[in-house]
Amino acid sequence: MDLIIRNARLAGHPADEPLDIGVKGGRIVAIERALAADAQVYDAQGHLACPGLIETHIHLDKSRIIDRCAPQERSRWSPVKAVAPLKKSMSVEDVRARAAHTLEECIKHGTTRMRTQVEVDPGIGMRGFEAVTSLIADYKWAIDIETCVFPQEGLTNYPGTEELLVEGLKRGARLIGGAPRYDSDEAGQIRRIFELARAFDVDIDLHLDVGPTADAMNIHLVRELTDEFKRGGRVVVGHMAKLSLLPPGQVEALARSLASTGIAVTVLPTTDLFLMGRERDHGVVRGVADANLLCAHGVNCSLSSNNILNPATPYGDCSLIRMANLYANVLQLDRPAQLRECFAMLTQRSARLLNLADYGFAVGHPADIVVINARTPEQAIAEIAQPLAVFKHGKRTVDWQPPKLQRPN
């Protein structure tokens, strides 16, 4: 063996006695007590271990630009309008530097796999795509990244955008997305995205159903097209903030429909909290969909960051555990089982959403391992526990030193 992580409390079985994880050639070769081998040893000291956190929805290309954006009136705030004028000045080098900074912060907080959204349109061309894809090989030692090309400012109403989407798919993007809210023909955009996904045999990840009322939700059309195009298990919808405006009974009925169709949901707490309810000056709605309720009715869900330090989310430290803590606070969750479900939305549920077949603590799987300063998943979420160590393919990539009190002499 090359490495043994001793005394690790596995996230899936935190009440069990700690186990050792044996690694050779970048893969897990044994999970048992008291492994005997001449190998490098990391002692987890009974702390929680999970198989790497997963960021399922983030915009690396437009992170860290809040200082460039002109102020807007609160009630009319539009992150798309704030970003659009900046695109002409975004060089490949600029996007790459900002994206790399955000990527490194994600890695430091235990993220070992990622799906990133990348905008392509005549305003930015392929510069953002080129910058982000250039990072994939450079950071392979720490994280696996897949890209989703999408039209943020519209598709049917923005000539030249479809050609760039196709270019991105031909150049290796593994998904296609959409933002129908910003298109003059919302239904037309959604259908065209499904047609392109079928033509290139890629999955779909849509920004969907954000707005001040629950009217005119596009999820019903997405469900119909998922059946029509036979894309069950290959469609994800992000945000879904309008679900927070519906009574539980209606959400439950829709959840059962999504589950039977095979549509997953990514909830993005910081962005939806920041953007929803701006038309109100009191009694402001939270705007965050209840992923736990969706999961209870069979929908697979993840929690993710969406944006970091930009007009849609002007803050963030790239900690998925902090994101789950915020979500749990907003949804007023406090039971251990509820918090364990939140942790699952950063780990195994996210892996299912990304259709990862090699995720988890199992012999033969990649040795992507995060040791967290907690004993249980619920403690990690409740206390926003930091990772102590991160391993990618059995190699240590992150070393955290928790602070210690020092009594003066």
XYZ file of C-alpha atoms in Angstrom:
409
model
C 0.000 0.000 0.000
C 1.021 3.599 -0.561
C -1.117 5.187 2.151
C -3.178 4.196 5.170
C -5.655 6.635 6.682
C -6.130 5.269 10.172
C -8.966 5.698 12.644
C -11.398 7.357 10.249
C -15.078 7.570 11.128
C -16.823 6.944 7.813
C -19.577 9.429 6.940
C -22.001 6.669 5.967
C -21.579 4.887 9.306
C -20.454 7.507 11.847
C -21.732 5.512 14.847
C -19.479 2.567 13.993
C -15.958 2.179 15.271
C -13.318 4.031 13.242
C -11.737 2.103 10.384
C -8.544 2.230 8.349
C -8.595 3.046 4.626
C -5.814 1.497 2.557
C -4.738 3.113 -0.715
C -2.527 1.877 -3.535
C -2.037 3.402 -6.963
C -4.531 6.151 -6.224
C -7.382 3.761 -5.415
C -8.913 2.293 -2.301
C -7.742 -1.278 -1.780
C -8.995 -2.008 1.734
C -11.375 -0.680 4.382
C -11.022 -2.506 7.688
C -9.642 -2.294 11.190
C -5.935 -2.353 11.989
C -4.551 -2.585 8.468
C -0.984 -3.832 8.486
C 1.290 -2.525 5.758
C 4.496 -0.610 5.191
C 2.979 2.650 3.986
C 2.655 6.343 4.696
C 0.166 6.843 7.534
C -2.278 9.649 8.267
C -4.040 9.308 11.626
C -7.567 10.731 11.407
C -7.902 10.345 15.194
C -11.564 9.377 15.013
C -12.601 12.328 12.885
C -15.205 12.134 10.147
C -14.110 11.053 6.669
C -16.092 11.334 3.449
C -15.212 10.602 -0.197
C -14.725 14.216 -1.278
C -17.259 17.048 -1.465
C -18.893 17.801 -4.812
C -19.722 21.234 -6.213
C -22.575 20.589 -8.650
C -23.271 24.150 -9.835
C -20.774 27.004 -9.815
C -19.789 29.801 -12.219
C -16.004 29.945 -12.176
C -15.903 32.238 -15.203
C -17.727 35.155 -13.588
C -16.543 34.832 -9.997
C -14.755 37.704 -8.212
C -16.094 40.620 -10.267
C -18.317 42.378 -7.727
C -15.835 45.276 -7.480
C -16.282 45.961 -11.220
C -20.068 46.225 -11.179
C -21.888 49.527 -11.025
C -24.510 49.845 -8.249
C -28.171 49.290 -9.122
C -31.461 50.118 -7.461
C -32.276 47.378 -4.969
C -35.726 46.490 -6.314
C -34.497 46.333 -9.917
C -31.218 44.534 -9.293
C -30.260 42.300 -12.226
C -27.020 40.326 -12.094
C -27.237 39.632 -15.834
C -27.429 43.348 -16.654
C -24.520 43.978 -14.287
C -22.263 41.392 -15.932
C -23.124 41.919 -19.610
C -21.220 45.224 -20.042
C -18.097 43.688 -18.502
C -17.775 40.819 -20.940
C -15.948 42.735 -23.645
C -13.115 43.425 -21.174
C -12.861 39.813 -19.971
C -9.761 38.321 -21.562
C -8.818 34.660 -21.343
C -6.097 35.617 -18.870
C -8.500 37.610 -16.701
C -11.095 34.835 -16.536
C -8.444 32.216 -15.890
C -6.877 34.130 -12.984
C -10.210 34.741 -11.259
C -11.446 31.202 -11.890
C -8.210 29.692 -10.584
C -8.489 31.714 -7.361
C -12.032 30.453 -6.787
C -11.074 26.921 -7.749
C -8.238 26.860 -5.229
C -10.552 28.049 -2.457
C -12.981 25.257 -3.331
C -10.160 22.726 -3.141
C -9.060 24.058 0.255
C -12.589 23.454 1.563
C -12.661 19.807 0.525
C -14.194 19.878 -2.968
C -12.707 17.142 -5.155
C -15.237 17.136 -8.034
C -17.053 19.979 -9.748
C -19.525 20.882 -12.469
C -19.026 24.463 -13.590
C -21.366 26.529 -15.732
C -19.687 28.532 -18.521
C -21.393 31.335 -20.455
C -20.973 31.503 -24.231
C -22.485 34.270 -26.345
C -21.261 36.904 -28.817
C -20.359 39.206 -25.918
C -17.774 36.875 -24.381
C -17.254 34.532 -27.329
C -15.289 31.427 -26.312
C -12.858 33.295 -24.032
C -14.525 32.199 -20.797
C -14.778 28.629 -22.050
C -11.125 28.577 -23.077
C -10.017 29.971 -19.720
C -12.016 27.502 -17.644
C -11.163 24.446 -19.742
C -7.474 25.363 -19.521
C -7.696 24.794 -15.765
C -8.993 21.224 -16.023
C -5.626 19.624 -16.724
C -3.694 22.049 -14.512
C -5.745 21.139 -11.440
C -6.319 17.447 -12.158
C -4.058 16.679 -9.200
C -6.716 18.107 -6.859
C -10.112 18.132 -8.562
C -12.092 16.705 -11.481
C -14.003 19.374 -13.426
C -16.734 19.074 -16.032
C -18.126 22.024 -17.979
C -21.684 22.983 -18.890
C -22.023 25.571 -21.670
C -25.123 27.740 -21.487
C -26.689 30.969 -22.850
C -27.118 33.349 -19.912
C -28.502 36.284 -21.903
C -30.838 34.365 -24.167
C -30.686 31.986 -27.104
C -33.573 32.550 -29.512
C -33.225 36.316 -29.108
C -29.415 36.478 -29.304
C -28.113 35.625 -32.792
C -24.780 33.844 -32.818
C -25.228 32.195 -29.423
C -26.316 28.792 -30.694
C -23.224 28.517 -32.881
C -21.065 29.119 -29.826
C -22.949 26.517 -27.798
C -22.301 24.014 -30.559
C -18.640 25.037 -30.627
C -18.383 24.381 -26.899
C -19.985 20.968 -27.236
C -17.635 20.070 -30.073
C -14.700 21.166 -27.915
C -15.538 18.883 -25.036
C -18.289 20.393 -22.870
C -20.124 17.483 -21.302
C -23.391 19.305 -20.693
C -25.593 21.997 -22.102
C -27.609 24.374 -19.975
C -30.090 27.167 -20.326
C -31.519 30.252 -18.647
C -34.971 30.625 -20.218
C -35.955 33.468 -17.907
C -33.729 35.774 -19.959
C -35.019 34.662 -23.357
C -37.866 36.326 -25.256
C -39.108 32.808 -26.100
C -38.642 30.795 -22.908
C -40.313 27.644 -24.209
C -38.415 27.919 -27.481
C -35.088 28.048 -25.662
C -35.917 25.029 -23.520
C -36.953 22.910 -26.502
C -33.841 23.903 -28.462
C -31.613 22.942 -25.514
C -33.216 19.492 -25.453
C -32.712 19.154 -29.209
C -29.030 20.055 -28.945
C -28.558 17.706 -25.993
C -29.983 14.859 -28.038
C -27.867 15.748 -31.082
C -24.630 15.711 -29.046
C -25.745 13.078 -26.504
C -24.976 15.266 -23.489
C -26.798 15.875 -20.228
C -28.833 18.999 -19.420
C -28.475 21.405 -16.484
C -30.937 24.328 -16.554
C -31.294 27.517 -14.508
C -35.002 27.447 -13.790
C -37.949 29.109 -12.110
C -36.703 32.148 -10.232
C -39.157 35.023 -9.860
C -41.476 36.949 -7.517
C -44.507 34.694 -8.064
C -45.108 31.003 -8.679
C -46.829 31.731 -11.997
C -45.616 30.447 -15.365
C -43.233 27.826 -14.030
C -41.106 26.229 -16.747
C -40.571 23.007 -14.809
C -43.762 21.534 -16.282
C -42.442 21.909 -19.838
C -39.066 20.526 -18.782
C -40.795 17.485 -17.307
C -42.750 16.926 -20.542
C -39.646 17.260 -22.703
C -37.647 14.959 -20.437
C -40.237 12.270 -21.144
C -40.493 13.125 -24.842
C -36.718 13.067 -25.388
C -36.200 10.128 -23.001
C -33.655 12.032 -20.895
C -34.691 10.728 -17.470
C -31.701 10.717 -15.113
C -29.877 13.188 -17.353
C -31.669 16.452 -16.505
C -30.925 18.785 -13.590
C -32.737 22.017 -12.761
C -31.002 24.612 -10.608
C -32.485 27.270 -8.316
C -36.229 26.388 -8.423
C -36.801 29.317 -6.035
C -40.460 29.512 -7.024
C -41.029 26.284 -5.108
C -40.597 28.311 -1.933
C -43.749 30.256 -2.888
C -45.960 27.162 -3.159
C -47.810 25.396 -0.315
C -46.251 22.055 0.718
C -49.003 19.965 -0.846
C -48.326 21.400 -4.305
C -44.569 20.968 -3.862
C -45.072 17.353 -2.840
C -47.186 16.614 -5.917
C -44.613 18.221 -8.196
C -41.816 16.371 -6.417
C -43.434 13.018 -7.080
C -43.760 13.969 -10.735
C -40.097 14.994 -10.965
C -38.994 11.818 -9.224
C -40.941 9.610 -11.627
C -39.565 11.533 -14.611
C -35.952 11.433 -13.395
C -35.243 15.146 -12.923
C -32.837 16.214 -10.174
C -32.730 19.599 -8.421
C -29.810 21.737 -7.271
C -30.670 24.335 -4.620
C -28.450 27.443 -4.493
C -29.141 29.118 -1.127
C -26.923 32.213 -1.158
C -27.961 33.408 -4.597
C -31.675 32.835 -4.115
C -31.611 34.525 -0.707
C -29.871 37.513 -2.243
C -32.115 37.852 -5.301
C -35.598 36.799 -4.194
C -38.104 39.141 -2.560
C -36.552 42.365 -3.856
C -39.952 43.755 -4.781
C -40.873 43.796 -1.073
C -39.795 46.220 1.631
C -41.039 44.023 4.496
C -42.062 40.395 5.010
C -39.357 39.450 2.500
C -39.587 35.852 1.292
C -36.635 33.530 1.781
C -36.800 32.150 -1.740
C -34.914 28.922 -1.014
C -36.520 25.679 -2.171
C -36.929 22.952 0.452
C -34.599 20.257 -0.859
C -35.319 18.019 2.130
C -39.010 17.990 1.238
C -38.149 17.159 -2.367
C -35.853 14.329 -1.262
C -38.567 12.929 0.988
C -40.739 12.490 -2.104
C -38.077 10.841 -4.221
C -36.273 13.726 -5.938
C -32.493 13.645 -5.873
C -31.103 17.012 -4.729
C -27.805 18.761 -4.178
C -26.738 21.999 -2.507
C -24.214 24.186 -4.264
C -22.538 27.602 -4.332
C -23.604 29.003 -7.730
C -21.658 32.266 -7.562
C -18.755 33.670 -5.568
C -18.231 37.431 -5.157
C -20.289 38.611 -8.115
C -23.579 40.496 -8.650
C -25.736 37.431 -8.052
C -23.876 36.519 -4.847
C -21.512 39.217 -3.561
C -19.864 37.028 -0.917
C -18.676 33.485 -0.331
C -15.652 31.501 0.820
C -16.246 28.404 -1.368
C -17.129 26.217 1.620
C -19.885 23.757 0.741
C -20.277 22.888 4.411
C -20.988 26.532 5.169
C -23.493 26.531 2.300
C -25.324 23.578 3.821
C -25.302 25.265 7.233
C -26.880 28.395 5.725
C -29.494 26.311 3.931
C -30.355 24.414 7.124
C -30.685 27.682 9.036
C -32.981 29.220 6.417
C -35.144 26.086 6.247
C -35.142 25.896 10.067
C -33.779 22.352 10.196
C -32.421 21.116 13.495
C -32.897 17.325 13.720
C -29.842 15.072 13.192
C -31.517 13.183 10.339
C -32.288 16.453 8.544
C -28.693 17.647 8.867
C -27.387 14.271 7.690
C -29.527 14.702 4.592
C -27.906 18.120 4.047
C -24.475 16.477 4.220
C -25.624 13.873 1.713
C -26.517 16.710 -0.668
C -22.814 17.611 -0.722
C -21.631 14.031 -1.170
C -23.487 10.912 -2.317
C -26.581 12.718 -3.604
C -24.358 15.079 -5.589
C -22.510 12.077 -6.992
C -25.799 10.587 -8.172
C -26.790 13.906 -9.704
C -23.535 13.962 -11.702
C -23.997 10.275 -12.616
C -20.658 9.346 -11.078
C -20.221 5.585 -11.037
C -16.916 5.567 -9.127
C -17.799 7.720 -6.114
C -17.766 6.501 -2.535
C -15.789 4.427 -0.078
C -15.490 1.118 -1.900
C -12.570 -1.042 -2.935
C -11.486 -0.055 -6.435
C -12.839 3.492 -6.255
C -10.571 6.566 -6.451
C -9.015 7.484 -3.122
C -10.609 10.936 -2.920
C -10.924 11.433 0.819
C -11.684 14.402 3.065
C -11.093 14.225 6.808
C -13.296 16.768 8.614
C -12.963 18.228 12.090
C -16.157 16.576 13.352
C -17.391 13.188 14.497
C -20.649 13.037 12.524
C -22.128 14.594 9.375
C -24.694 16.506 11.432
C -21.964 17.976 13.632
C -20.024 19.018 10.535
C -23.043 20.933 9.193
C -24.133 22.427 12.512
C -20.653 23.676 13.424
C -19.368 24.485 9.903
C -16.474 22.139 10.529
C -13.301 22.637 8.524
C -11.509 19.863 6.656
C -8.309 18.733 8.357
C -6.859 16.956 5.336
C -7.834 16.318 1.719
C -6.515 13.514 -0.493
C -6.985 13.240 -4.266
C -6.135 9.865 -5.819
C -4.368 9.026 -2.581
C -2.117 12.099 -2.615
C -2.492 14.783 0.015
C -3.625 18.078 -1.513
C -4.735 20.132 1.503
C -3.400 20.424 5.045
C -5.448 22.405 7.567
C -4.051 23.242 10.977
C -6.915 24.067 13.348
C -6.201 26.925 15.754
C -5.227 26.096 19.320
C -5.708 28.113 22.479
C -2.491 29.202 24.116
C -2.695 30.263 27.737
C -0.240 33.077 28.475
C 2.503 32.282 30.975
